[in-house]
Protein backbone atom coordinates (compact mmCIF):
# COMPACT_ATOMS: atom_id res chain seq x y z
CA UNK A 1 0.00 0.00 0.00
CA UNK A 2 1.51 3.26 -1.14
CA UNK A 3 2.00 5.83 1.58
CA UNK A 4 1.31 3.39 4.37
CA UNK A 5 4.71 3.52 6.10
CA UNK A 6 4.76 7.28 5.97
CA UNK A 7 1.23 7.53 7.30
CA UNK A 8 2.06 5.20 10.13
CA UNK A 9 5.29 6.87 11.16
CA UNK A 10 3.86 10.34 10.99
CA UNK A 11 0.73 9.53 12.94
CA UNK A 12 2.58 7.51 15.54
CA UNK A 13 4.96 10.38 16.15
CA UNK A 14 2.03 12.71 16.75
CA UNK A 15 0.21 10.18 18.95
CA UNK A 16 -2.54 10.12 16.32
CA UNK A 17 -2.37 6.54 15.08
CA UNK A 18 -5.84 5.07 15.43
CA UNK A 19 -6.36 1.64 16.91
CA UNK A 20 -9.47 -0.31 17.79
CA UNK A 21 -9.80 -2.18 21.01
CA UNK A 22 -12.30 -4.92 21.63
CA UNK A 23 -14.86 -3.52 24.05
CA UNK A 24 -16.69 -6.79 24.55
CA UNK A 25 -15.02 -7.65 27.82
CA UNK A 26 -15.65 -4.20 29.27
CA UNK A 27 -18.17 -4.14 32.10
CA UNK A 28 -21.06 -2.02 30.70
CA UNK A 29 -21.28 -0.18 34.03
CA UNK A 30 -17.66 0.93 33.56
CA UNK A 31 -17.94 1.72 29.87
CA UNK A 32 -17.68 5.50 29.45
CA UNK A 33 -17.26 5.40 25.68
CA UNK A 34 -20.61 4.05 24.55
CA UNK A 35 -23.50 6.03 23.05
CA UNK A 36 -26.00 3.47 24.36
CA UNK A 37 -27.33 6.26 26.60
CA UNK A 38 -30.56 4.61 27.71
CA UNK A 39 -29.08 1.09 27.85
CA UNK A 40 -31.64 0.04 25.25
CA UNK A 41 -29.20 -2.06 23.21
CA UNK A 42 -29.75 -4.78 25.78
CA UNK A 43 -33.38 -4.15 26.51
CA UNK A 44 -35.23 -7.47 26.55
CA UNK A 45 -38.43 -6.13 24.98
CA UNK A 46 -36.48 -4.75 22.03
CA UNK A 47 -34.42 -7.92 21.64
CA UNK A 48 -37.69 -9.92 21.55
CA UNK A 49 -39.21 -7.58 18.99
CA UNK A 50 -36.12 -8.01 16.82
CA UNK A 51 -36.42 -11.80 17.13
CA UNK A 52 -40.11 -11.70 16.24
CA UNK A 53 -39.28 -9.52 13.27
CA UNK A 54 -36.61 -11.95 12.11
CA UNK A 55 -39.10 -14.82 12.24
CA UNK A 56 -41.64 -12.88 10.28
CA UNK A 57 -39.59 -10.94 7.70
CA UNK A 58 -36.24 -12.75 7.61
CA UNK A 59 -32.82 -11.24 7.97
CA UNK A 60 -32.32 -9.03 4.93
CA UNK A 61 -34.54 -6.54 3.11
CA UNK A 62 -33.33 -7.76 -0.28
CA UNK A 63 -32.78 -4.44 -1.97
CA UNK A 64 -32.96 -0.69 -2.14
CA UNK A 65 -36.16 0.91 -0.85
CA UNK A 66 -36.93 1.66 -4.50
CA UNK A 67 -36.87 -2.02 -5.44
CA UNK A 68 -37.81 -4.65 -2.88
CA UNK A 69 -36.47 -3.05 0.31
CA UNK A 70 -39.56 -1.16 1.45
CA UNK A 71 -41.87 -3.28 3.54
CA UNK A 72 -44.60 -2.96 6.16
CA UNK A 73 -42.30 -2.17 9.10
CA UNK A 74 -40.39 0.48 7.15
CA UNK A 75 -43.63 2.20 6.30
CA UNK A 76 -44.97 1.87 9.84
CA UNK A 77 -41.77 3.21 11.38
CA UNK A 78 -41.82 6.26 9.11
CA UNK A 79 -45.42 6.98 10.11
CA UNK A 80 -44.54 6.58 13.78
CA UNK A 81 -41.62 9.01 13.46
CA UNK A 82 -43.85 11.61 11.77
CA UNK A 83 -46.34 11.50 14.60
CA UNK A 84 -43.69 11.48 17.34
CA UNK A 85 -41.59 14.28 15.91
CA UNK A 86 -44.32 16.40 14.36
CA UNK A 87 -43.02 15.98 10.82
CA UNK A 88 -44.78 15.68 7.48
CA UNK A 89 -42.57 12.88 6.25
CA UNK A 90 -39.69 10.62 7.25
CA UNK A 91 -37.12 8.58 5.36
CA UNK A 92 -35.01 5.72 6.74
CA UNK A 93 -31.28 5.51 6.07
CA UNK A 94 -28.77 2.81 6.93
CA UNK A 95 -26.66 5.24 8.92
CA UNK A 96 -26.68 8.74 10.27
CA UNK A 97 -23.54 9.34 8.26
CA UNK A 98 -25.34 8.58 5.01
CA UNK A 99 -28.39 10.60 6.07
CA UNK A 100 -26.43 13.75 6.87
CA UNK A 101 -24.25 13.54 3.84
CA UNK A 102 -27.34 13.09 1.68
CA UNK A 103 -29.19 16.08 3.09
CA UNK A 104 -26.24 18.43 2.66
CA UNK A 105 -25.50 17.14 -0.82
CA UNK A 106 -29.13 17.56 -1.82
CA UNK A 107 -29.21 21.07 -0.41
CA UNK A 108 -26.18 22.05 -2.49
CA UNK A 109 -27.62 20.42 -5.57
CA UNK A 110 -30.83 22.42 -5.13
CA UNK A 111 -28.98 25.71 -4.78
CA UNK A 112 -28.68 26.17 -1.02
CA UNK A 113 -25.45 27.40 0.51
CA UNK A 114 -24.65 25.36 3.65
CA UNK A 115 -23.42 27.42 6.62
CA UNK A 116 -22.02 25.07 9.22
CA UNK A 117 -21.34 25.41 12.90
CA UNK A 118 -17.59 24.77 13.03
CA UNK A 119 -18.06 21.82 15.37
CA UNK A 120 -20.47 19.94 13.12
CA UNK A 121 -19.93 16.22 12.71
CA UNK A 122 -17.69 14.70 10.02
CA UNK A 123 -20.72 13.33 8.17
CA UNK A 124 -21.96 16.89 7.61
CA UNK A 125 -18.55 18.04 6.40
CA UNK A 126 -18.51 15.01 4.10
CA UNK A 127 -21.44 16.49 2.17
CA UNK A 128 -20.39 20.11 2.35
CA UNK A 129 -17.71 20.33 -0.34
CA UNK A 130 -14.18 21.68 -0.26
CA UNK A 131 -14.51 24.98 1.55
CA UNK A 132 -17.84 25.23 3.32
CA UNK A 133 -18.89 28.45 5.01
CA UNK A 134 -18.63 28.03 8.76
CA UNK A 135 -19.50 30.04 11.85
CA UNK A 136 -17.84 29.96 15.25
CA UNK A 137 -19.44 27.44 17.53
CA UNK A 138 -22.85 28.68 18.76
CA UNK A 139 -21.89 32.27 17.90
CA UNK A 140 -25.04 33.99 16.64
CA UNK A 141 -23.35 37.21 15.58
CA UNK A 142 -20.88 35.28 13.46
CA UNK A 143 -23.69 33.10 12.11
CA UNK A 144 -25.49 36.20 10.95
CA UNK A 145 -22.34 37.51 9.23
CA UNK A 146 -21.75 34.20 7.49
CA UNK A 147 -25.35 34.08 6.24
CA UNK A 148 -24.86 37.53 4.77
CA UNK A 149 -21.66 36.32 3.15
CA UNK A 150 -23.47 33.29 1.75
CA UNK A 151 -26.00 35.54 0.06
CA UNK A 152 -23.23 37.77 -1.27
CA UNK A 153 -21.38 34.80 -2.74
CA UNK A 154 -24.43 33.53 -4.52
CA UNK A 155 -27.38 35.82 -4.95
CA UNK A 156 -29.73 33.01 -5.84
CA UNK A 157 -28.81 30.68 -2.99
CA UNK A 158 -30.56 30.64 0.36
CA UNK A 159 -28.32 29.78 3.31
CA UNK A 160 -28.91 26.40 4.95
CA UNK A 161 -27.75 26.77 8.55
CA UNK A 162 -26.49 23.46 9.87
CA UNK A 163 -26.20 22.72 13.57
CA UNK A 164 -26.60 19.94 16.13
CA UNK A 165 -29.02 19.39 18.99
CA UNK A 166 -26.14 18.05 21.09
CA UNK A 167 -22.58 18.42 19.79
CA UNK A 168 -20.90 15.06 19.75
CA UNK A 169 -17.48 16.04 21.05
CA UNK A 170 -18.39 18.92 23.36
CA UNK A 171 -21.75 17.82 24.74
CA UNK A 172 -23.32 21.27 24.61
CA UNK A 173 -26.31 22.08 22.41
CA UNK A 174 -27.15 24.66 19.80
CA UNK A 175 -29.34 27.57 20.97
CA UNK A 176 -32.10 26.42 18.63
CA UNK A 177 -34.75 28.90 19.78
CA UNK A 178 -32.33 31.81 19.35
CA UNK A 179 -31.18 30.62 15.93
CA UNK A 180 -34.78 30.32 14.75
CA UNK A 181 -35.57 33.79 16.08
CA UNK A 182 -32.48 35.24 14.41
CA UNK A 183 -33.38 33.78 11.02
CA UNK A 184 -37.13 34.29 11.28
CA UNK A 185 -37.36 37.08 8.72
CA UNK A 186 -34.61 35.88 6.41
CA UNK A 187 -34.70 33.29 3.68
CA UNK A 188 -32.22 31.06 5.54
CA UNK A 189 -33.35 27.55 6.52
CA UNK A 190 -32.19 25.45 9.47
CA UNK A 191 -31.08 21.82 9.50
CA UNK A 192 -30.54 20.13 12.86
CA UNK A 193 -28.65 16.88 13.38
CA UNK A 194 -30.02 15.47 16.62
CA UNK A 195 -28.01 12.24 16.72
CA UNK A 196 -27.20 12.67 20.42
CA UNK A 197 -30.38 14.38 21.53
CA UNK A 198 -33.09 12.05 20.26
CA UNK A 199 -34.48 9.77 22.97
CA UNK A 200 -32.54 11.40 25.79
CA UNK A 201 -34.16 14.79 26.24
CA UNK A 202 -37.40 16.62 25.60
CA UNK A 203 -41.01 15.66 25.94
CA UNK A 204 -41.47 11.94 25.24
CA UNK A 205 -37.78 11.80 24.42
CA UNK A 206 -38.38 13.82 21.26
CA UNK A 207 -34.88 15.31 21.50
CA UNK A 208 -33.55 18.83 21.25
CA UNK A 209 -36.26 20.18 18.95
CA UNK A 210 -39.65 20.86 20.52
CA UNK A 211 -42.88 20.01 18.69
CA UNK A 212 -43.46 23.72 18.10
CA UNK A 213 -39.94 24.33 16.77
CA UNK A 214 -40.32 21.34 14.46
CA UNK A 215 -42.72 23.34 12.32
CA UNK A 216 -39.95 25.86 11.54
CA UNK A 217 -37.23 23.30 10.84
CA UNK A 218 -37.71 21.85 7.36
CA UNK A 219 -35.26 19.01 7.77
CA UNK A 220 -33.66 17.12 10.65
CA UNK A 221 -31.65 13.95 11.16
CA UNK A 222 -32.00 11.47 13.99
CA UNK A 223 -30.16 8.21 14.49
CA UNK A 224 -31.29 4.93 15.91
CA UNK A 225 -27.71 4.01 16.71
CA UNK A 226 -27.32 5.93 19.96
CA UNK A 227 -30.05 6.32 22.57
CA UNK A 228 -32.42 4.05 20.65
CA UNK A 229 -29.94 1.20 20.96
CA UNK A 230 -30.06 -0.10 17.40
CA UNK A 231 -28.64 1.08 14.11
CA UNK A 232 -29.67 3.22 11.15
CA UNK A 233 -31.12 6.70 10.97
CA UNK A 234 -33.90 8.85 9.58
CA UNK A 235 -34.35 12.22 7.99
CA UNK A 236 -37.61 13.83 9.09
CA UNK A 237 -39.22 17.05 7.97
CA UNK A 238 -41.12 18.61 5.11
CA UNK A 239 -42.44 16.33 2.41
CA UNK A 240 -40.64 18.33 -0.30
CA UNK A 241 -37.26 17.57 1.28
CA UNK A 242 -38.03 13.91 1.86
CA UNK A 243 -39.40 13.31 -1.62
CA UNK A 244 -36.46 15.13 -3.19
CA UNK A 245 -34.10 12.82 -1.30
CA UNK A 246 -35.95 9.83 -2.76
CA UNK A 247 -35.39 11.25 -6.23
CA UNK A 248 -31.83 12.50 -5.89
CA UNK A 249 -29.87 10.95 -2.99
CA UNK A 250 -27.58 8.16 -4.26
CA UNK A 251 -27.05 6.90 -0.69
CA UNK A 252 -30.76 6.24 -0.49
CA UNK A 253 -31.40 5.03 -4.00
CA UNK A 254 -28.44 2.70 -4.46
CA UNK A 255 -28.08 1.19 -1.00
CA UNK A 256 -29.91 -1.78 0.49
CA UNK A 257 -32.56 -0.83 3.01
CA UNK A 258 -32.24 -1.85 6.65
CA UNK A 259 -34.01 -5.11 7.38
CA UNK A 260 -37.72 -5.05 8.11
CA UNK A 261 -36.92 -6.88 11.36
CA UNK A 262 -34.78 -3.99 12.45
CA UNK A 263 -37.40 -1.42 11.48
CA UNK A 264 -39.85 -3.45 13.58
CA UNK A 265 -37.46 -3.47 16.57
CA UNK A 266 -36.89 0.29 16.23
CA UNK A 267 -40.65 0.85 16.57
CA UNK A 268 -40.51 -0.94 19.90
CA UNK A 269 -37.59 1.20 20.98
CA UNK A 270 -39.40 4.40 19.99
CA UNK A 271 -42.44 3.26 21.99
CA UNK A 272 -40.30 2.70 25.07
CA UNK A 273 -38.53 6.03 24.76
CA UNK A 274 -41.89 7.80 24.47
CA UNK A 275 -43.69 5.99 27.25
CA UNK A 276 -41.04 5.28 29.89
CA UNK A 277 -39.97 8.67 31.23
CA UNK A 278 -37.94 6.80 33.87
CA UNK A 279 -35.33 6.21 31.16
CA UNK A 280 -34.70 9.94 30.82
CA UNK A 281 -34.98 10.57 34.57
CA UNK A 282 -32.32 7.96 35.27
CA UNK A 283 -29.99 9.49 32.72
CA UNK A 284 -30.46 12.93 34.32
CA UNK A 285 -29.65 11.47 37.74
CA UNK A 286 -26.49 9.92 36.31
CA UNK A 287 -25.44 13.22 34.79
CA UNK A 288 -25.92 14.90 38.18
CA UNK A 289 -23.87 12.21 39.98
CA UNK A 290 -21.05 12.48 37.48
CA UNK A 291 -20.92 16.25 37.66
CA UNK A 292 -20.87 16.20 41.43
CA UNK A 293 -17.93 13.77 41.56
CA UNK A 294 -16.07 15.68 38.86
CA UNK A 295 -16.47 18.94 40.77
CA UNK A 296 -15.00 17.37 43.91
CA UNK A 297 -11.87 16.43 41.96
CA UNK A 298 -11.86 19.87 40.28
CA UNK A 299 -11.75 18.15 36.90
CA UNK A 300 -11.71 20.45 33.88
CA UNK A 301 -14.98 19.17 32.54
CA UNK A 302 -16.23 21.24 29.60
CA UNK A 303 -19.58 23.03 30.09
CA UNK A 304 -22.22 20.43 29.29
CA UNK A 305 -25.53 19.35 30.80
CA UNK A 306 -25.85 16.28 28.64
CA UNK A 307 -24.65 12.70 28.79
CA UNK A 308 -21.48 13.77 26.94
CA UNK A 309 -19.02 15.06 29.52
CA UNK A 310 -15.62 15.83 28.01
CA UNK A 311 -12.57 16.18 30.25
CA UNK A 312 -10.19 18.75 28.83
CA UNK A 313 -6.67 17.34 28.65
CA UNK A 314 -4.90 19.29 25.88
CA UNK A 315 -2.02 17.17 24.63
CA UNK A 316 -2.57 14.00 22.62
CA UNK A 317 0.02 12.09 24.60
CA UNK A 318 -1.54 12.92 27.97
CA UNK A 319 -4.98 12.00 26.72
CA UNK A 320 -3.76 8.61 25.55
CA UNK A 321 -1.82 7.90 28.72
CA UNK A 322 -4.80 8.74 30.89
CA UNK A 323 -7.10 6.59 28.80
CA UNK A 324 -4.67 3.66 29.04
CA UNK A 325 -4.23 4.03 32.79
CA UNK A 326 -8.01 4.00 33.24
CA UNK A 327 -8.32 0.96 31.02
CA UNK A 328 -5.79 -0.85 33.18
CA UNK A 329 -8.28 -0.36 36.00
CA UNK A 330 -11.17 -1.72 33.97
CA UNK A 331 -12.57 1.68 33.03
CA UNK A 332 -13.17 2.21 29.34
CA UNK A 333 -12.97 5.74 27.99
CA UNK A 334 -11.35 6.75 24.74
CA UNK A 335 -9.04 9.67 24.04
CA UNK A 336 -10.44 12.01 21.40
CA UNK A 337 -7.73 13.69 19.36
CA UNK A 338 -7.40 15.90 16.28
CA UNK A 339 -8.72 15.97 13.63
CA UNK A 340 -11.90 14.89 15.43
CA UNK A 341 -11.33 17.93 17.69
CA UNK A 342 -9.18 21.03 17.01
CA UNK A 343 -5.38 20.80 17.57
CA UNK A 344 -4.28 20.93 21.24
CA UNK A 345 -7.80 20.19 22.38
CA UNK A 346 -7.41 16.48 23.05
CA UNK A 347 -9.84 15.23 25.63
CA UNK A 348 -11.26 12.23 27.34
CA UNK A 349 -14.88 12.06 26.38
CA UNK A 350 -16.94 10.42 29.09
CA UNK A 351 -20.33 9.31 27.91
CA UNK A 352 -22.88 8.51 30.58
CA UNK A 353 -25.37 5.71 30.17
CA UNK A 354 -28.06 3.97 32.17
CA UNK A 355 -25.78 0.95 32.42
CA UNK A 356 -23.91 2.98 35.02
CA UNK A 357 -24.75 3.28 38.71
CA UNK A 358 -23.51 5.51 41.53
CA UNK A 359 -20.84 2.86 42.18
CA UNK A 360 -19.59 3.36 38.61
CA UNK A 361 -18.87 7.00 39.33
CA UNK A 362 -17.29 6.23 42.71
CA UNK A 363 -15.01 3.77 40.99
CA UNK A 364 -14.17 6.18 38.18
CA UNK A 365 -13.31 9.08 40.45
CA UNK A 366 -11.30 7.02 42.91
CA UNK A 367 -9.32 5.59 40.00
CA UNK A 368 -8.68 9.07 38.65
CA UNK A 369 -7.57 10.29 42.08
CA UNK A 370 -5.23 7.36 42.33
CA UNK A 371 -3.76 8.09 38.89
CA UNK A 372 -3.31 11.79 39.70
CA UNK A 373 -1.43 10.89 42.91
CA UNK A 374 1.03 8.88 40.82
CA UNK A 375 1.24 11.21 37.80
CA UNK A 376 1.24 14.86 38.89
CA UNK A 377 1.63 15.98 35.26
CA UNK A 378 -1.74 14.42 34.46
CA UNK A 379 -3.31 16.06 37.46
CA UNK A 380 -1.95 19.36 36.30
CA UNK A 381 -3.35 18.82 32.80
CA UNK A 382 -6.81 17.72 33.94
CA UNK A 383 -7.58 19.60 37.14
CA UNK A 384 -8.02 23.27 37.84
CA UNK A 385 -10.42 25.59 39.57
C1 LIG B 1 -22.88 9.38 15.34
C2 LIG B 1 -23.21 10.61 14.64
C3 LIG B 1 -23.66 10.59 13.34
C4 LIG B 1 -23.63 9.34 12.50
O1 LIG B 1 -24.62 8.46 12.86
P1 LIG B 1 -24.41 6.91 12.54
O2 LIG B 1 -25.77 6.37 12.62
O3 LIG B 1 -23.50 6.40 13.60
O4 LIG B 1 -23.80 6.80 11.19
C5 LIG B 1 -24.10 11.76 12.78
N1 LIG B 1 -24.06 12.92 13.48
C6 LIG B 1 -23.57 12.98 14.72
C7 LIG B 1 -23.55 14.29 15.44
C8 LIG B 1 -23.12 11.83 15.33
O5 LIG B 1 -22.59 11.89 16.54
XYZ file of C-alpha atoms in Angstrom, residues 7 14 17-18 41 51 57 113 121-122 126 139 174 205 207 246 248 250 258 268 349 352 380:
23
model
C 1.227 7.530 7.304
C 2.027 12.713 16.750
C -2.368 6.536 15.079
C -5.838 5.070 15.426
C -29.196 -2.057 23.210
C -36.421 -11.801 17.134
C -39.591 -10.943 7.702
C -25.453 27.402 0.514
C -19.929 16.216 12.708
C -17.690 14.703 10.024
C -18.511 15.015 4.098
C -21.886 32.270 17.902
C -27.146 24.663 19.799
C -37.776 11.800 24.419
C -34.882 15.306 21.503
C -35.949 9.827 -2.760
C -31.825 12.499 -5.895
C -27.578 8.155 -4.258
C -32.244 -1.845 6.653
C -40.512 -0.938 19.903
C -14.876 12.063 26.378
C -22.881 8.509 30.576
C -1.947 19.363 36.300
